[in-house]
Tab-separated table of N, CA and C in Angstrom:
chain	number	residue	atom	x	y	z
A	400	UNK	N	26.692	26.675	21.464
A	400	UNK	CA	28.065	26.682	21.912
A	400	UNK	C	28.961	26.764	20.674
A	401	UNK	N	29.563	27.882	20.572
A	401	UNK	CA	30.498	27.637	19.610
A	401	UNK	C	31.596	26.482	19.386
A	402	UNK	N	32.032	26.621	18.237
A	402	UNK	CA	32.712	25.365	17.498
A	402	UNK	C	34.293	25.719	18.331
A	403	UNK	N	35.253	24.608	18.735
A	403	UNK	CA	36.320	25.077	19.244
A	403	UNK	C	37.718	24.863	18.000
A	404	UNK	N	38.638	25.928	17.827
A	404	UNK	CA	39.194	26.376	16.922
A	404	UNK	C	39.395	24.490	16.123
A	405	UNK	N	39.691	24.930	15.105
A	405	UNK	CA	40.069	24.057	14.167
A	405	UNK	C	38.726	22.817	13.872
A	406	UNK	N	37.616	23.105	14.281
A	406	UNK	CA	36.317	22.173	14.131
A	406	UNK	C	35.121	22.695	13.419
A	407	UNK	N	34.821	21.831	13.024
A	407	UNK	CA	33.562	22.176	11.610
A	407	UNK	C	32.548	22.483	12.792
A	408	UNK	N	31.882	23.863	12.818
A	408	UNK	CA	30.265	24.162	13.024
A	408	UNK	C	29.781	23.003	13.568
A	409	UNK	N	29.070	23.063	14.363
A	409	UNK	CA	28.049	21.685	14.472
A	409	UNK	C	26.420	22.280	14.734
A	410	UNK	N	25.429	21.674	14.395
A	410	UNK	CA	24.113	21.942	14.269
A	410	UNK	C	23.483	20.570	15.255
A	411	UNK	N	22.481	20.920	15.949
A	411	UNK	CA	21.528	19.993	16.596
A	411	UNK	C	20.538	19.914	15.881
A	412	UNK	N	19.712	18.994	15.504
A	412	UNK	CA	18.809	18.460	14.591
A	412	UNK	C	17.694	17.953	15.776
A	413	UNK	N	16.105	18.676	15.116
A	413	UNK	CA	15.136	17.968	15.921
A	413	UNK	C	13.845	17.755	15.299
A	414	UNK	N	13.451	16.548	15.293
A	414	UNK	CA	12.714	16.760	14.042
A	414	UNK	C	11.592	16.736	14.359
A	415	UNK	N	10.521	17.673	13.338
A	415	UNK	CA	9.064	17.954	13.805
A	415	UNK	C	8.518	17.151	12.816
A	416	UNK	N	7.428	16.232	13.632
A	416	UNK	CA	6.520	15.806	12.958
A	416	UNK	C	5.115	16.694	12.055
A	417	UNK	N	5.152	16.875	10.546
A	417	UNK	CA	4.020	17.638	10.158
A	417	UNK	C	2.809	16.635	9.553
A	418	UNK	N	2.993	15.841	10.011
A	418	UNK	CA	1.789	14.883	9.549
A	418	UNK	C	2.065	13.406	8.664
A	419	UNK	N	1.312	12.584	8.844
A	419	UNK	CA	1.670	11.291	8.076
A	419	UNK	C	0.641	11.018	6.902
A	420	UNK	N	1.242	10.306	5.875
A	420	UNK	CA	0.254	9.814	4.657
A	420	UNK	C	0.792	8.104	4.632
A	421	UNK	N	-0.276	7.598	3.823
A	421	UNK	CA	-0.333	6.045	3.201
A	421	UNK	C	0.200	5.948	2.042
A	422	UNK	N	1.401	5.188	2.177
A	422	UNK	CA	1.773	4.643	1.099
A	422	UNK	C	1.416	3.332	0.386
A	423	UNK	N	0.330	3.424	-0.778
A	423	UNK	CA	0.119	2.169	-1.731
A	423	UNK	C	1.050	2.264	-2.819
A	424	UNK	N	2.084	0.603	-2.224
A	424	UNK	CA	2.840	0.604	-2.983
A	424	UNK	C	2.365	-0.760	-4.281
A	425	UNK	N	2.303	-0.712	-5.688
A	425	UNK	CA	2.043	-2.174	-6.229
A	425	UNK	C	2.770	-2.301	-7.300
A	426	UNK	N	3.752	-3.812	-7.659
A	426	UNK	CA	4.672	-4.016	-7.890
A	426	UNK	C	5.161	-5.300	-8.737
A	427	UNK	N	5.553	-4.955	-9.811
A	427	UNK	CA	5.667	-6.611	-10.497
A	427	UNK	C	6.751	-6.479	-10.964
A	428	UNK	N	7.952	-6.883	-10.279
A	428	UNK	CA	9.672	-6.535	-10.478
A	428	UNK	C	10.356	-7.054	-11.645
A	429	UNK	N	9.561	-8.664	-12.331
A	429	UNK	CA	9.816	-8.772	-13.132
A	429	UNK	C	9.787	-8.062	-14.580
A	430	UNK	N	8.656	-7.139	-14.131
A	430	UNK	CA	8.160	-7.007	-15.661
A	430	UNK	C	8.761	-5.434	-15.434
A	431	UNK	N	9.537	-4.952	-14.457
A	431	UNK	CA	9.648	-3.564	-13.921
A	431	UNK	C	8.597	-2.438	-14.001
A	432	UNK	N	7.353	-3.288	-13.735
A	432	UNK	CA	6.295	-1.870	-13.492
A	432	UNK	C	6.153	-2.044	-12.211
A	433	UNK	N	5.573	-0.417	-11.348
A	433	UNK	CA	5.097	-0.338	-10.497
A	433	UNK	C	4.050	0.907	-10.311
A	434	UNK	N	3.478	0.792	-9.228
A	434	UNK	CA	2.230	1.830	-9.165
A	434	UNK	C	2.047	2.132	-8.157
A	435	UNK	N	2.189	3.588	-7.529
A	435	UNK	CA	2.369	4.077	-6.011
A	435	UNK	C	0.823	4.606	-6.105
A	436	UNK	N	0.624	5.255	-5.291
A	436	UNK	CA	-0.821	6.088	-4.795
A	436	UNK	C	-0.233	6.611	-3.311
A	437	UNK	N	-0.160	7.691	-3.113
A	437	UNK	CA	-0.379	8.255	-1.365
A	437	UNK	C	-1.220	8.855	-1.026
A	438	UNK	N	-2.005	8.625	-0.175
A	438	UNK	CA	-3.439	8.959	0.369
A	438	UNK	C	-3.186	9.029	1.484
A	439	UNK	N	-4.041	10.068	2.315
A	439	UNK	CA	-4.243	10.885	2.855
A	439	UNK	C	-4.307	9.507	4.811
A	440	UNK	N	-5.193	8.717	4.399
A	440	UNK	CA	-5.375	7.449	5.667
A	440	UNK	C	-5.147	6.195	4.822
A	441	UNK	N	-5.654	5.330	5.584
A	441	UNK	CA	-5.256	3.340	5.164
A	441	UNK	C	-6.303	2.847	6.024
A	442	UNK	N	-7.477	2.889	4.909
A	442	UNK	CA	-8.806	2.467	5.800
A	442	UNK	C	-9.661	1.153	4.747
A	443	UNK	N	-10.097	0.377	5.142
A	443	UNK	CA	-10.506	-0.621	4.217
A	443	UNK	C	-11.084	0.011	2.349
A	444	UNK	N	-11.698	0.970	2.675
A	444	UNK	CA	-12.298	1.811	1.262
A	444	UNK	C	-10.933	2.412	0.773
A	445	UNK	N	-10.316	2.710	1.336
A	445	UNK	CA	-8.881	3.381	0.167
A	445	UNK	C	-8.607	1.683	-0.148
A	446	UNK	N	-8.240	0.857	0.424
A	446	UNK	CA	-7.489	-0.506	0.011
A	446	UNK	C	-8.346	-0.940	-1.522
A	447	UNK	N	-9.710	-0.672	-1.108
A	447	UNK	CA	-10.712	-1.501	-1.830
A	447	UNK	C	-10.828	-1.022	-3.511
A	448	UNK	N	-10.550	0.090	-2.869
A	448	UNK	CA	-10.226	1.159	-4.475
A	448	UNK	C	-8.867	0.900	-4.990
A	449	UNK	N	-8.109	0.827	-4.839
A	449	UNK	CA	-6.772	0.331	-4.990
A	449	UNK	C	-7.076	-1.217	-5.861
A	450	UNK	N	-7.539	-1.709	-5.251
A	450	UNK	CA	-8.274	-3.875	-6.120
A	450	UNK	C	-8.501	-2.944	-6.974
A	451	UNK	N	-9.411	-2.298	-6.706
A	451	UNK	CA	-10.468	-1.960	-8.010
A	451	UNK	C	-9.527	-1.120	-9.262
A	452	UNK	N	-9.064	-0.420	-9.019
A	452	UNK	CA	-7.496	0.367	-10.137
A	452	UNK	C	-6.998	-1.139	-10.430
A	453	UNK	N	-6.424	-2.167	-9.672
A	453	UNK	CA	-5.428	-2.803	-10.121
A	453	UNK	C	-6.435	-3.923	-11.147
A	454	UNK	N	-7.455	-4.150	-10.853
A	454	UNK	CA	-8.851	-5.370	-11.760
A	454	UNK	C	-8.746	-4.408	-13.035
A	455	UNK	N	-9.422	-3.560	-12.739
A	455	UNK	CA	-10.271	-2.527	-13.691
A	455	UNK	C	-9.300	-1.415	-14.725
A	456	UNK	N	-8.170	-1.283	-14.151
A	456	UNK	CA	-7.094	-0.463	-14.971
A	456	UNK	C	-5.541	-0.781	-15.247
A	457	UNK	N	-5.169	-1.388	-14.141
A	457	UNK	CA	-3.250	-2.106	-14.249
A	457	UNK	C	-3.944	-2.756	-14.788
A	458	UNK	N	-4.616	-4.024	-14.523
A	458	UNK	CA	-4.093	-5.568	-15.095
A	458	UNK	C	-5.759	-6.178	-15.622
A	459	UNK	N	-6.249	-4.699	-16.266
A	459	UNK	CA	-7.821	-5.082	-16.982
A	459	UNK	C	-7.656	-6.569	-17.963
A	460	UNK	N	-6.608	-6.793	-18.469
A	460	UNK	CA	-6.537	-8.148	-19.201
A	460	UNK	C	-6.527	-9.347	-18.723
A	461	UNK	N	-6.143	-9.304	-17.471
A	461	UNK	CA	-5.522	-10.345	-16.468
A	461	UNK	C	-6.197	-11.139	-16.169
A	462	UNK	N	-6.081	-13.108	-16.291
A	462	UNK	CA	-7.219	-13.691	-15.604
A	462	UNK	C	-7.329	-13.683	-13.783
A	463	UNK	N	-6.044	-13.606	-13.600
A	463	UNK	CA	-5.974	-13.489	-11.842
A	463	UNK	C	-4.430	-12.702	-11.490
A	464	UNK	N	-5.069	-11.883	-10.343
A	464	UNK	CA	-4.058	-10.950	-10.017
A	464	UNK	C	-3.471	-11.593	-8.819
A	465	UNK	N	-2.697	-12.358	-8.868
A	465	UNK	CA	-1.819	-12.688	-7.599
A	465	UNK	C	-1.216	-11.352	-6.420
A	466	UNK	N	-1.807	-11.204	-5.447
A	466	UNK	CA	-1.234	-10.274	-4.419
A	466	UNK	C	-0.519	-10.886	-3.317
A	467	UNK	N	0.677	-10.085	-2.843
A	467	UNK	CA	1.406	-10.412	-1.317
A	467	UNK	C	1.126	-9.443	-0.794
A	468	UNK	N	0.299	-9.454	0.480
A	468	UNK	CA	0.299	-8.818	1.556
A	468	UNK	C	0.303	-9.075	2.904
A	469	UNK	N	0.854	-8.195	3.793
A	469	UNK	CA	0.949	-8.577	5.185
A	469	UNK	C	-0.818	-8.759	5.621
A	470	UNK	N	-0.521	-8.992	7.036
A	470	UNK	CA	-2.038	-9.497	7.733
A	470	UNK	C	-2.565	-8.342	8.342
A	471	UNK	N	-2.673	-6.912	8.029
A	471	UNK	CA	-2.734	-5.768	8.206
A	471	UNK	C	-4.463	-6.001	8.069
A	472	UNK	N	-5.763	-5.206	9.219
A	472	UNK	CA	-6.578	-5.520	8.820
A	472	UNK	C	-7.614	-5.176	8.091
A	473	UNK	N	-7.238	-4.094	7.236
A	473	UNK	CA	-7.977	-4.289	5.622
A	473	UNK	C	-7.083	-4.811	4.969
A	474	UNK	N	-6.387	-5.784	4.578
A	474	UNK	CA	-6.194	-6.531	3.711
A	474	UNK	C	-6.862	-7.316	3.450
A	475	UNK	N	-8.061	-7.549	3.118
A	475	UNK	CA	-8.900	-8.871	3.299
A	475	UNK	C	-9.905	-8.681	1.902
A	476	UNK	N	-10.338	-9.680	1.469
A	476	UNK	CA	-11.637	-9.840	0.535
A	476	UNK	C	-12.832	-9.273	1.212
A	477	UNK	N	-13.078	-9.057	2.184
A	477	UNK	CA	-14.562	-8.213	2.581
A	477	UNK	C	-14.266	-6.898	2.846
A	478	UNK	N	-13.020	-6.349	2.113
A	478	UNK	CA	-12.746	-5.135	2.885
A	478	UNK	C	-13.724	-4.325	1.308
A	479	UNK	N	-13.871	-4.849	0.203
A	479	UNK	CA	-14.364	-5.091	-0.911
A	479	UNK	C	-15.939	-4.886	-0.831
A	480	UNK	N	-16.557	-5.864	-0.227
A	480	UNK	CA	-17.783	-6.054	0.345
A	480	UNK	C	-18.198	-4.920	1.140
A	481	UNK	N	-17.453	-4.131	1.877
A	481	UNK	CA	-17.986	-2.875	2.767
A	481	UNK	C	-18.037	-1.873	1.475
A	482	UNK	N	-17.517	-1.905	0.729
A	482	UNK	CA	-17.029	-0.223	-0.280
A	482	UNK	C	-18.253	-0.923	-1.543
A	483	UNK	N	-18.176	-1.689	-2.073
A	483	UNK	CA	-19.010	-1.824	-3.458
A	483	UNK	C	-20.046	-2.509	-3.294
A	484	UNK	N	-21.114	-2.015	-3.708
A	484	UNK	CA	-22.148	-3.628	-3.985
A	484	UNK	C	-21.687	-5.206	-4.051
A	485	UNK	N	-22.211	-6.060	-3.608
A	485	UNK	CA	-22.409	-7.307	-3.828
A	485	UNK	C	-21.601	-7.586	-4.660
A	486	UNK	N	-22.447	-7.364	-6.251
A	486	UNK	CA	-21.895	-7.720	-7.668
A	486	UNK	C	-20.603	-7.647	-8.130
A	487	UNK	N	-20.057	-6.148	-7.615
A	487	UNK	CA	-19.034	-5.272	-8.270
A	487	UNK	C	-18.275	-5.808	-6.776
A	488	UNK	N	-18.253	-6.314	-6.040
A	488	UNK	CA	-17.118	-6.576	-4.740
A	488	UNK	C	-17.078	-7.774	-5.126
A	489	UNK	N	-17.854	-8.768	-6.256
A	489	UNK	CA	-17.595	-10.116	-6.025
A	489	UNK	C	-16.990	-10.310	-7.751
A	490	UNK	N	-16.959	-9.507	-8.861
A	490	UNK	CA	-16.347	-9.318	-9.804
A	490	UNK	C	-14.896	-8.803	-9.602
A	491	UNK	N	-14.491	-8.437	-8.907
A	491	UNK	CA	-13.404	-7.892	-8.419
A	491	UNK	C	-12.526	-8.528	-7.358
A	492	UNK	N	-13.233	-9.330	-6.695
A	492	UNK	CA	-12.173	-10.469	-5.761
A	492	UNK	C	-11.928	-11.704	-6.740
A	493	UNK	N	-12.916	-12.285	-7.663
A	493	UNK	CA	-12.691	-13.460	-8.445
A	493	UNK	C	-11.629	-12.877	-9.194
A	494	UNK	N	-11.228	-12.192	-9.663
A	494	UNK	CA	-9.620	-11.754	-10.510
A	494	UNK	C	-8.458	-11.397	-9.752
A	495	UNK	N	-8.966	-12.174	-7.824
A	495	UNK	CA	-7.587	-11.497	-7.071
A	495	UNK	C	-6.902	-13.042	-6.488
A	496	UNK	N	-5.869	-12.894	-5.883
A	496	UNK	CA	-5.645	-14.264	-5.096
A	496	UNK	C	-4.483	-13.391	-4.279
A	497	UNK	N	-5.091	-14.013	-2.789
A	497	UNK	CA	-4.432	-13.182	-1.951
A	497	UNK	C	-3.721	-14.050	-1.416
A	498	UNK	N	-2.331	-14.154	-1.324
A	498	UNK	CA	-1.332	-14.670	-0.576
A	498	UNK	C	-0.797	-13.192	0.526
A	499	UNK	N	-0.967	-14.047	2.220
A	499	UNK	CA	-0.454	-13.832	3.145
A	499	UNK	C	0.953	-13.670	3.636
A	500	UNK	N	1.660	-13.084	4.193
A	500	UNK	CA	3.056	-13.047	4.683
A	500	UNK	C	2.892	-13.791	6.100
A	501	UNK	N	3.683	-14.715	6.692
A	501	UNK	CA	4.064	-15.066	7.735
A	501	UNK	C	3.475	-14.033	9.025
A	502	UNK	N	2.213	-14.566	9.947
A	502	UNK	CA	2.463	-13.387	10.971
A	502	UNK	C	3.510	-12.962	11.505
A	503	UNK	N	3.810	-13.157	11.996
A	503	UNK	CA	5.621	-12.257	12.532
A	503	UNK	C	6.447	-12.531	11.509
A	504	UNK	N	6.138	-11.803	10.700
A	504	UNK	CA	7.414	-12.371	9.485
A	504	UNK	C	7.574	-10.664	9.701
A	505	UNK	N	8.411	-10.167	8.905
A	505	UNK	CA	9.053	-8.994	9.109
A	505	UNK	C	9.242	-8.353	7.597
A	506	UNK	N	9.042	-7.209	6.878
A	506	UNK	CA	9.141	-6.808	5.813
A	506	UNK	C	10.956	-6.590	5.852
C-alpha cells in the first residue's frame, strides 16, 4: 500500500529463521578478559571441551577455576566423565568449582 502524501515509506518486516548456534560465553570482568566460542550445538562434549580450554589453556596457572553457571543439564562435573577418560575428567574437575545460579533465578 502506498505511503499517503507527506509520510515516510513504510516496510513490513518478517523474519526468517536460518538456523541457530551456541554461544560459550567465559568471563572475568575484573580482570577484563573474556573468551567466546560458537559452536554449532550445546551438548555435554562441547561443554566438556570448553573446562578443558579453560584448565589446560585460559587459566593453565590457576589453582581453582571458580565457575557460575545456570542448572542447564550439561553443566555438571560428569558431563567431563562422558567426553575424557577417568584420569583426564578427574584432573580437570579438581581445578574447577562450580557455583550454581538460583533455579528460577533469571539471567
Amino acid at each position: 500500500m502506498p505511503p499517503e502524501p507527506e509520510q515516510p515509506e513504510r516496510y513490513d518486516f518478517e523474519y526468517k529463521r536460518n538456523g541457530t548456534v551456541n554461544l560459550f560465553a567465559c568471563f572475568q570482568p575484573l580482570a577484563g578478559w573474556r573468551h567466546i566460542e560458537v559452536t554449532e550445538r550445546r551438548t555435554k562434549a562441547d561443554f566438556a571441551k570448553q573446562m578443558k580450554n579453560l584448565v589446560d589453556v585460559c587459566y593453565r596457572d590457576a589453582d581453582v577455576i571458580r565457575l557460575v553457571v545456570d542448572n542447564l543439564n550439561i553443566h555438571t562435573p560428569s558431563a567431563l566423565y562422558e567426553v575424557f577418560p577417568p584420569e583426564e575428567a578427574r584432573r580437570i574437575i579438581q581445578k574447577l568449582e562450580f557455583h550454581y545460579t538460583p533455579k528460577h533465578a533469571s539471567w
